[in-house]
Tab-separated table of C-alpha atoms in Angstrom:
chain	number	residue	atom	x	y	z
A	24	MET	CA	39.783	-28.083	10.413
A	25	GLY	CA	36.371	-27.512	8.838
A	26	ILE	CA	34.406	-29.623	11.308
A	27	PRO	CA	34.646	-27.355	14.402
A	28	TYR	CA	33.765	-24.384	12.219
A	29	SER	CA	30.737	-26.278	10.892
A	30	ARG	CA	29.730	-27.103	14.452
A	31	GLN	CA	29.839	-23.419	15.341
A	32	ILE	CA	27.694	-22.557	12.334
A	33	ASN	CA	25.207	-25.296	13.202
A	34	ALA	CA	25.083	-24.165	16.834
A	35	ALA	CA	24.499	-20.557	15.769
A	36	PHE	CA	21.839	-21.666	13.295
A	37	GLU	CA	20.075	-23.678	16.008
A	38	GLN	CA	20.039	-20.600	18.250
A	39	VAL	CA	18.784	-18.232	15.535
A	40	THR	CA	16.080	-20.469	14.050
A	41	PRO	CA	13.638	-20.168	17.001
A	42	LEU	CA	14.147	-16.394	17.037
A	43	VAL	CA	13.291	-16.145	13.340
A	44	ALA	CA	10.195	-18.305	13.852
A	45	ALA	CA	9.087	-16.148	16.795
A	46	GLY	CA	9.676	-12.988	14.754
A	47	PHE	CA	7.557	-14.410	11.945
A	48	LYS	CA	4.712	-15.105	14.379
A	49	VAL	CA	4.964	-11.539	15.709
A	50	LEU	CA	4.811	-10.135	12.173
A	51	ARG	CA	1.749	-12.248	11.366
A	52	THR	CA	-0.005	-11.090	14.551
A	53	THR	CA	0.939	-7.473	13.845
A	54	ARG	CA	-0.513	-7.776	10.330
A	55	ASP	CA	-3.807	-9.122	11.698
A	56	ILE	CA	-4.003	-6.342	14.287
A	57	SER	CA	-3.273	-3.653	11.684
A	58	ILE	CA	-6.074	-4.960	9.448
A	59	LEU	CA	-8.465	-4.910	12.406
A	60	LEU	CA	-7.462	-1.349	13.287
A	61	ALA	CA	-7.997	-0.238	9.679
A	62	VAL	CA	-11.516	-1.691	9.701
A	63	ILE	CA	-12.277	0.044	13.009
A	64	GLN	CA	-11.030	3.359	11.605
A	65	VAL	CA	-13.240	3.056	8.516
A	66	LEU	CA	-16.284	2.249	10.654
A	67	THR	CA	-15.496	5.216	12.897
A	68	VAL	CA	-15.397	7.583	9.912
A	69	ILE	CA	-18.700	6.234	8.589
A	70	LEU	CA	-20.422	6.578	11.971
A	71	LEU	CA	-19.093	10.112	12.452
A	72	GLY	CA	-20.411	11.003	8.990
A	73	PHE	CA	-23.866	9.714	9.945
A	74	ILE	CA	-23.779	11.723	13.169
A	75	LEU	CA	-22.839	14.880	11.257
A	76	LEU	CA	-25.649	14.288	8.770
A	77	ALA	CA	-28.163	13.773	11.589
A	78	LEU	CA	-27.060	16.990	13.301
A	79	LEU	CA	-27.389	18.973	10.062
A	80	LEU	CA	-30.872	17.577	9.455
A	81	LEU	CA	-31.822	18.443	13.020
A	82	LEU	CA	-30.565	21.987	12.437
A	83	TYR	CA	-32.755	22.283	9.329
A	84	CYS	CA	-35.782	20.969	11.226
A	85	VAL	CA	-35.439	23.247	14.260
A	86	ASN	CA	-34.492	26.545	12.619
A	87	PRO	CA	-37.623	28.432	11.461
A	88	ASP	CA	-35.606	30.499	8.960
A	89	LEU	CA	-34.791	27.338	6.999
A	90	GLU	CA	-38.401	26.291	6.276
A	91	GLU	CA	-37.880	26.112	2.497
A	92	GLU	CA	-34.690	24.091	2.877
A	93	ARG	CA	-36.451	21.723	5.260
A	94	LYS	CA	-39.174	21.147	2.676
A	95	ALA	CA	-36.580	20.605	-0.048
A	96	ILE	CA	-34.129	18.434	1.903
A	97	VAL	CA	-35.662	16.844	5.006
A	98	THR	CA	-39.229	16.202	3.872
A	99	PRO	CA	-38.296	13.946	0.899
A	100	TRP	CA	-36.150	11.797	3.152
A	101	LEU	CA	-38.913	11.516	5.732
A	102	ARG	CA	-41.361	10.558	2.962
A	103	TYR	CA	-38.945	7.925	1.755
A	104	PHE	CA	-38.583	6.433	5.247
A	105	ALA	CA	-42.375	6.507	5.671
A	106	SER	CA	-42.805	4.563	2.412
A	107	ILE	CA	-40.762	1.600	3.644
A	108	THR	CA	-42.891	-1.553	3.668
A	109	LEU	CA	-42.543	-4.935	5.298
A	110	TRP	CA	-41.744	-6.499	1.917
A	111	SER	CA	-38.871	-4.077	1.296
A	112	ILE	CA	-37.487	-4.874	4.754
A	113	PHE	CA	-37.552	-8.608	3.940
A	114	LYS	CA	-35.831	-8.009	0.593
A	115	THR	CA	-33.168	-5.884	2.243
A	116	LEU	CA	-32.575	-8.425	5.010
A	117	PHE	CA	-32.343	-11.274	2.497
A	118	SER	CA	-29.846	-9.297	0.420
A	119	MET	CA	-27.776	-8.458	3.478
A	120	VAL	CA	-27.776	-12.089	4.649
A	121	PHE	CA	-26.680	-13.170	1.169
A	122	VAL	CA	-23.855	-10.615	1.031
A	123	MET	CA	-22.769	-11.402	4.592
A	124	GLY	CA	-22.780	-15.115	3.727
A	125	LEU	CA	-20.503	-14.442	0.761
A	126	ALA	CA	-18.230	-12.334	2.950
A	127	ALA	CA	-18.181	-15.043	5.633
A	128	ALA	CA	-17.365	-17.705	3.018
A	129	ALA	CA	-14.539	-15.565	1.637
A	130	THR	CA	-13.198	-14.940	5.141
A	131	TRP	CA	-13.425	-18.626	6.010
A	132	HIS	CA	-11.585	-19.473	2.785
A	133	PHE	CA	-8.900	-16.902	3.666
A	134	PHE	CA	-8.330	-18.467	7.070
A	135	LEU	CA	-8.294	-21.984	5.623
A	136	ALA	CA	-5.778	-20.870	3.011
A	137	LYS	CA	-3.738	-19.239	5.771
A	138	GLN	CA	-3.825	-22.503	7.759
A	139	TRP	CA	-2.811	-24.400	4.619
A	140	VAL	CA	0.208	-22.120	4.163
A	141	GLU	CA	1.154	-22.653	7.816
A	142	ASP	CA	0.873	-26.428	7.349
A	143	VAL	CA	3.059	-26.295	4.233
A	144	GLU	CA	5.621	-24.157	6.069
A	145	TYR	CA	5.588	-26.615	8.994
A	146	GLU	CA	6.105	-29.563	6.650
A	147	GLY	CA	8.929	-27.667	4.948
A	148	ASN	CA	10.558	-26.998	8.305
A	149	VAL	CA	10.234	-30.661	9.280
A	150	ASP	CA	11.770	-31.712	5.947
A	151	ALA	CA	14.604	-29.191	6.365
A	152	GLU	CA	15.344	-30.428	9.893
A	153	LYS	CA	15.322	-34.016	8.679
A	154	ALA	CA	17.731	-33.105	5.871
A	155	LEU	CA	20.033	-31.383	8.371
A	156	GLU	CA	19.912	-34.427	10.645
A	157	ASP	CA	20.720	-36.660	7.670
A	158	LEU	CA	23.690	-34.456	6.818
A	159	ASP	CA	24.891	-34.635	10.425
A	160	GLY	CA	24.273	-38.381	10.463
A	161	ASP	CA	26.316	-38.935	7.292
A	162	GLY	CA	29.325	-37.218	8.827
A	163	GLU	CA	29.395	-39.578	11.836
A	164	GLY	CA	30.195	-42.709	9.888
A	165	VAL	CA	33.053	-41.170	7.861
A	166	ASP	CA	36.218	-43.199	8.114
A	167	ASN	CA	39.558	-41.446	8.106
A	168	GLY	CA	41.026	-44.165	5.880
A	169	GLY	CA	43.102	-45.552	8.723
A	170	LYS	CA	45.131	-42.374	9.065
A	171	LYS	CA	45.898	-41.070	12.486
A	172	GLY	CA	45.316	-37.366	12.886
A	173	LYS	CA	45.757	-34.901	15.666
A	174	GLY	CA	42.110	-35.197	16.777
A	175	LYS	CA	40.795	-32.110	15.036
A	176	GLY	CA	37.981	-34.047	13.370
A	177	LYS	CA	36.775	-35.881	16.486
A	178	LYS	CA	33.423	-35.098	18.024
């Protein structure tokens, strides 16, 4: 009596398993897209802040009533930008390349770790399927002990 019920459970499990796997892939893709959108939003806020700052500095430079504020706010920044040398540009570029290299290495490690997790999950799925096949295979060779039944246990 338990064998047809087990067959129904196995059939339902075989139908649901691909749906669960597809749902997991959708969730992983959604997570990656949400991270990308968060980064884009942060960059948008930073760029809008720079645009606002540039417009305020332009307002200070153009308005003749704000001459003292221009000397106090805009002129020091312009002096700073004028004092930039070739050596400071090289140092800044080297530092940025170093930091970007660290970020790239961390990102690469993240994706390799992600691939490793996917490989482990795949191996686990293969092992689980093999175990299920072994369980199904063990049930085929079961002898009824010579008893004759009504055929409920036949495949």
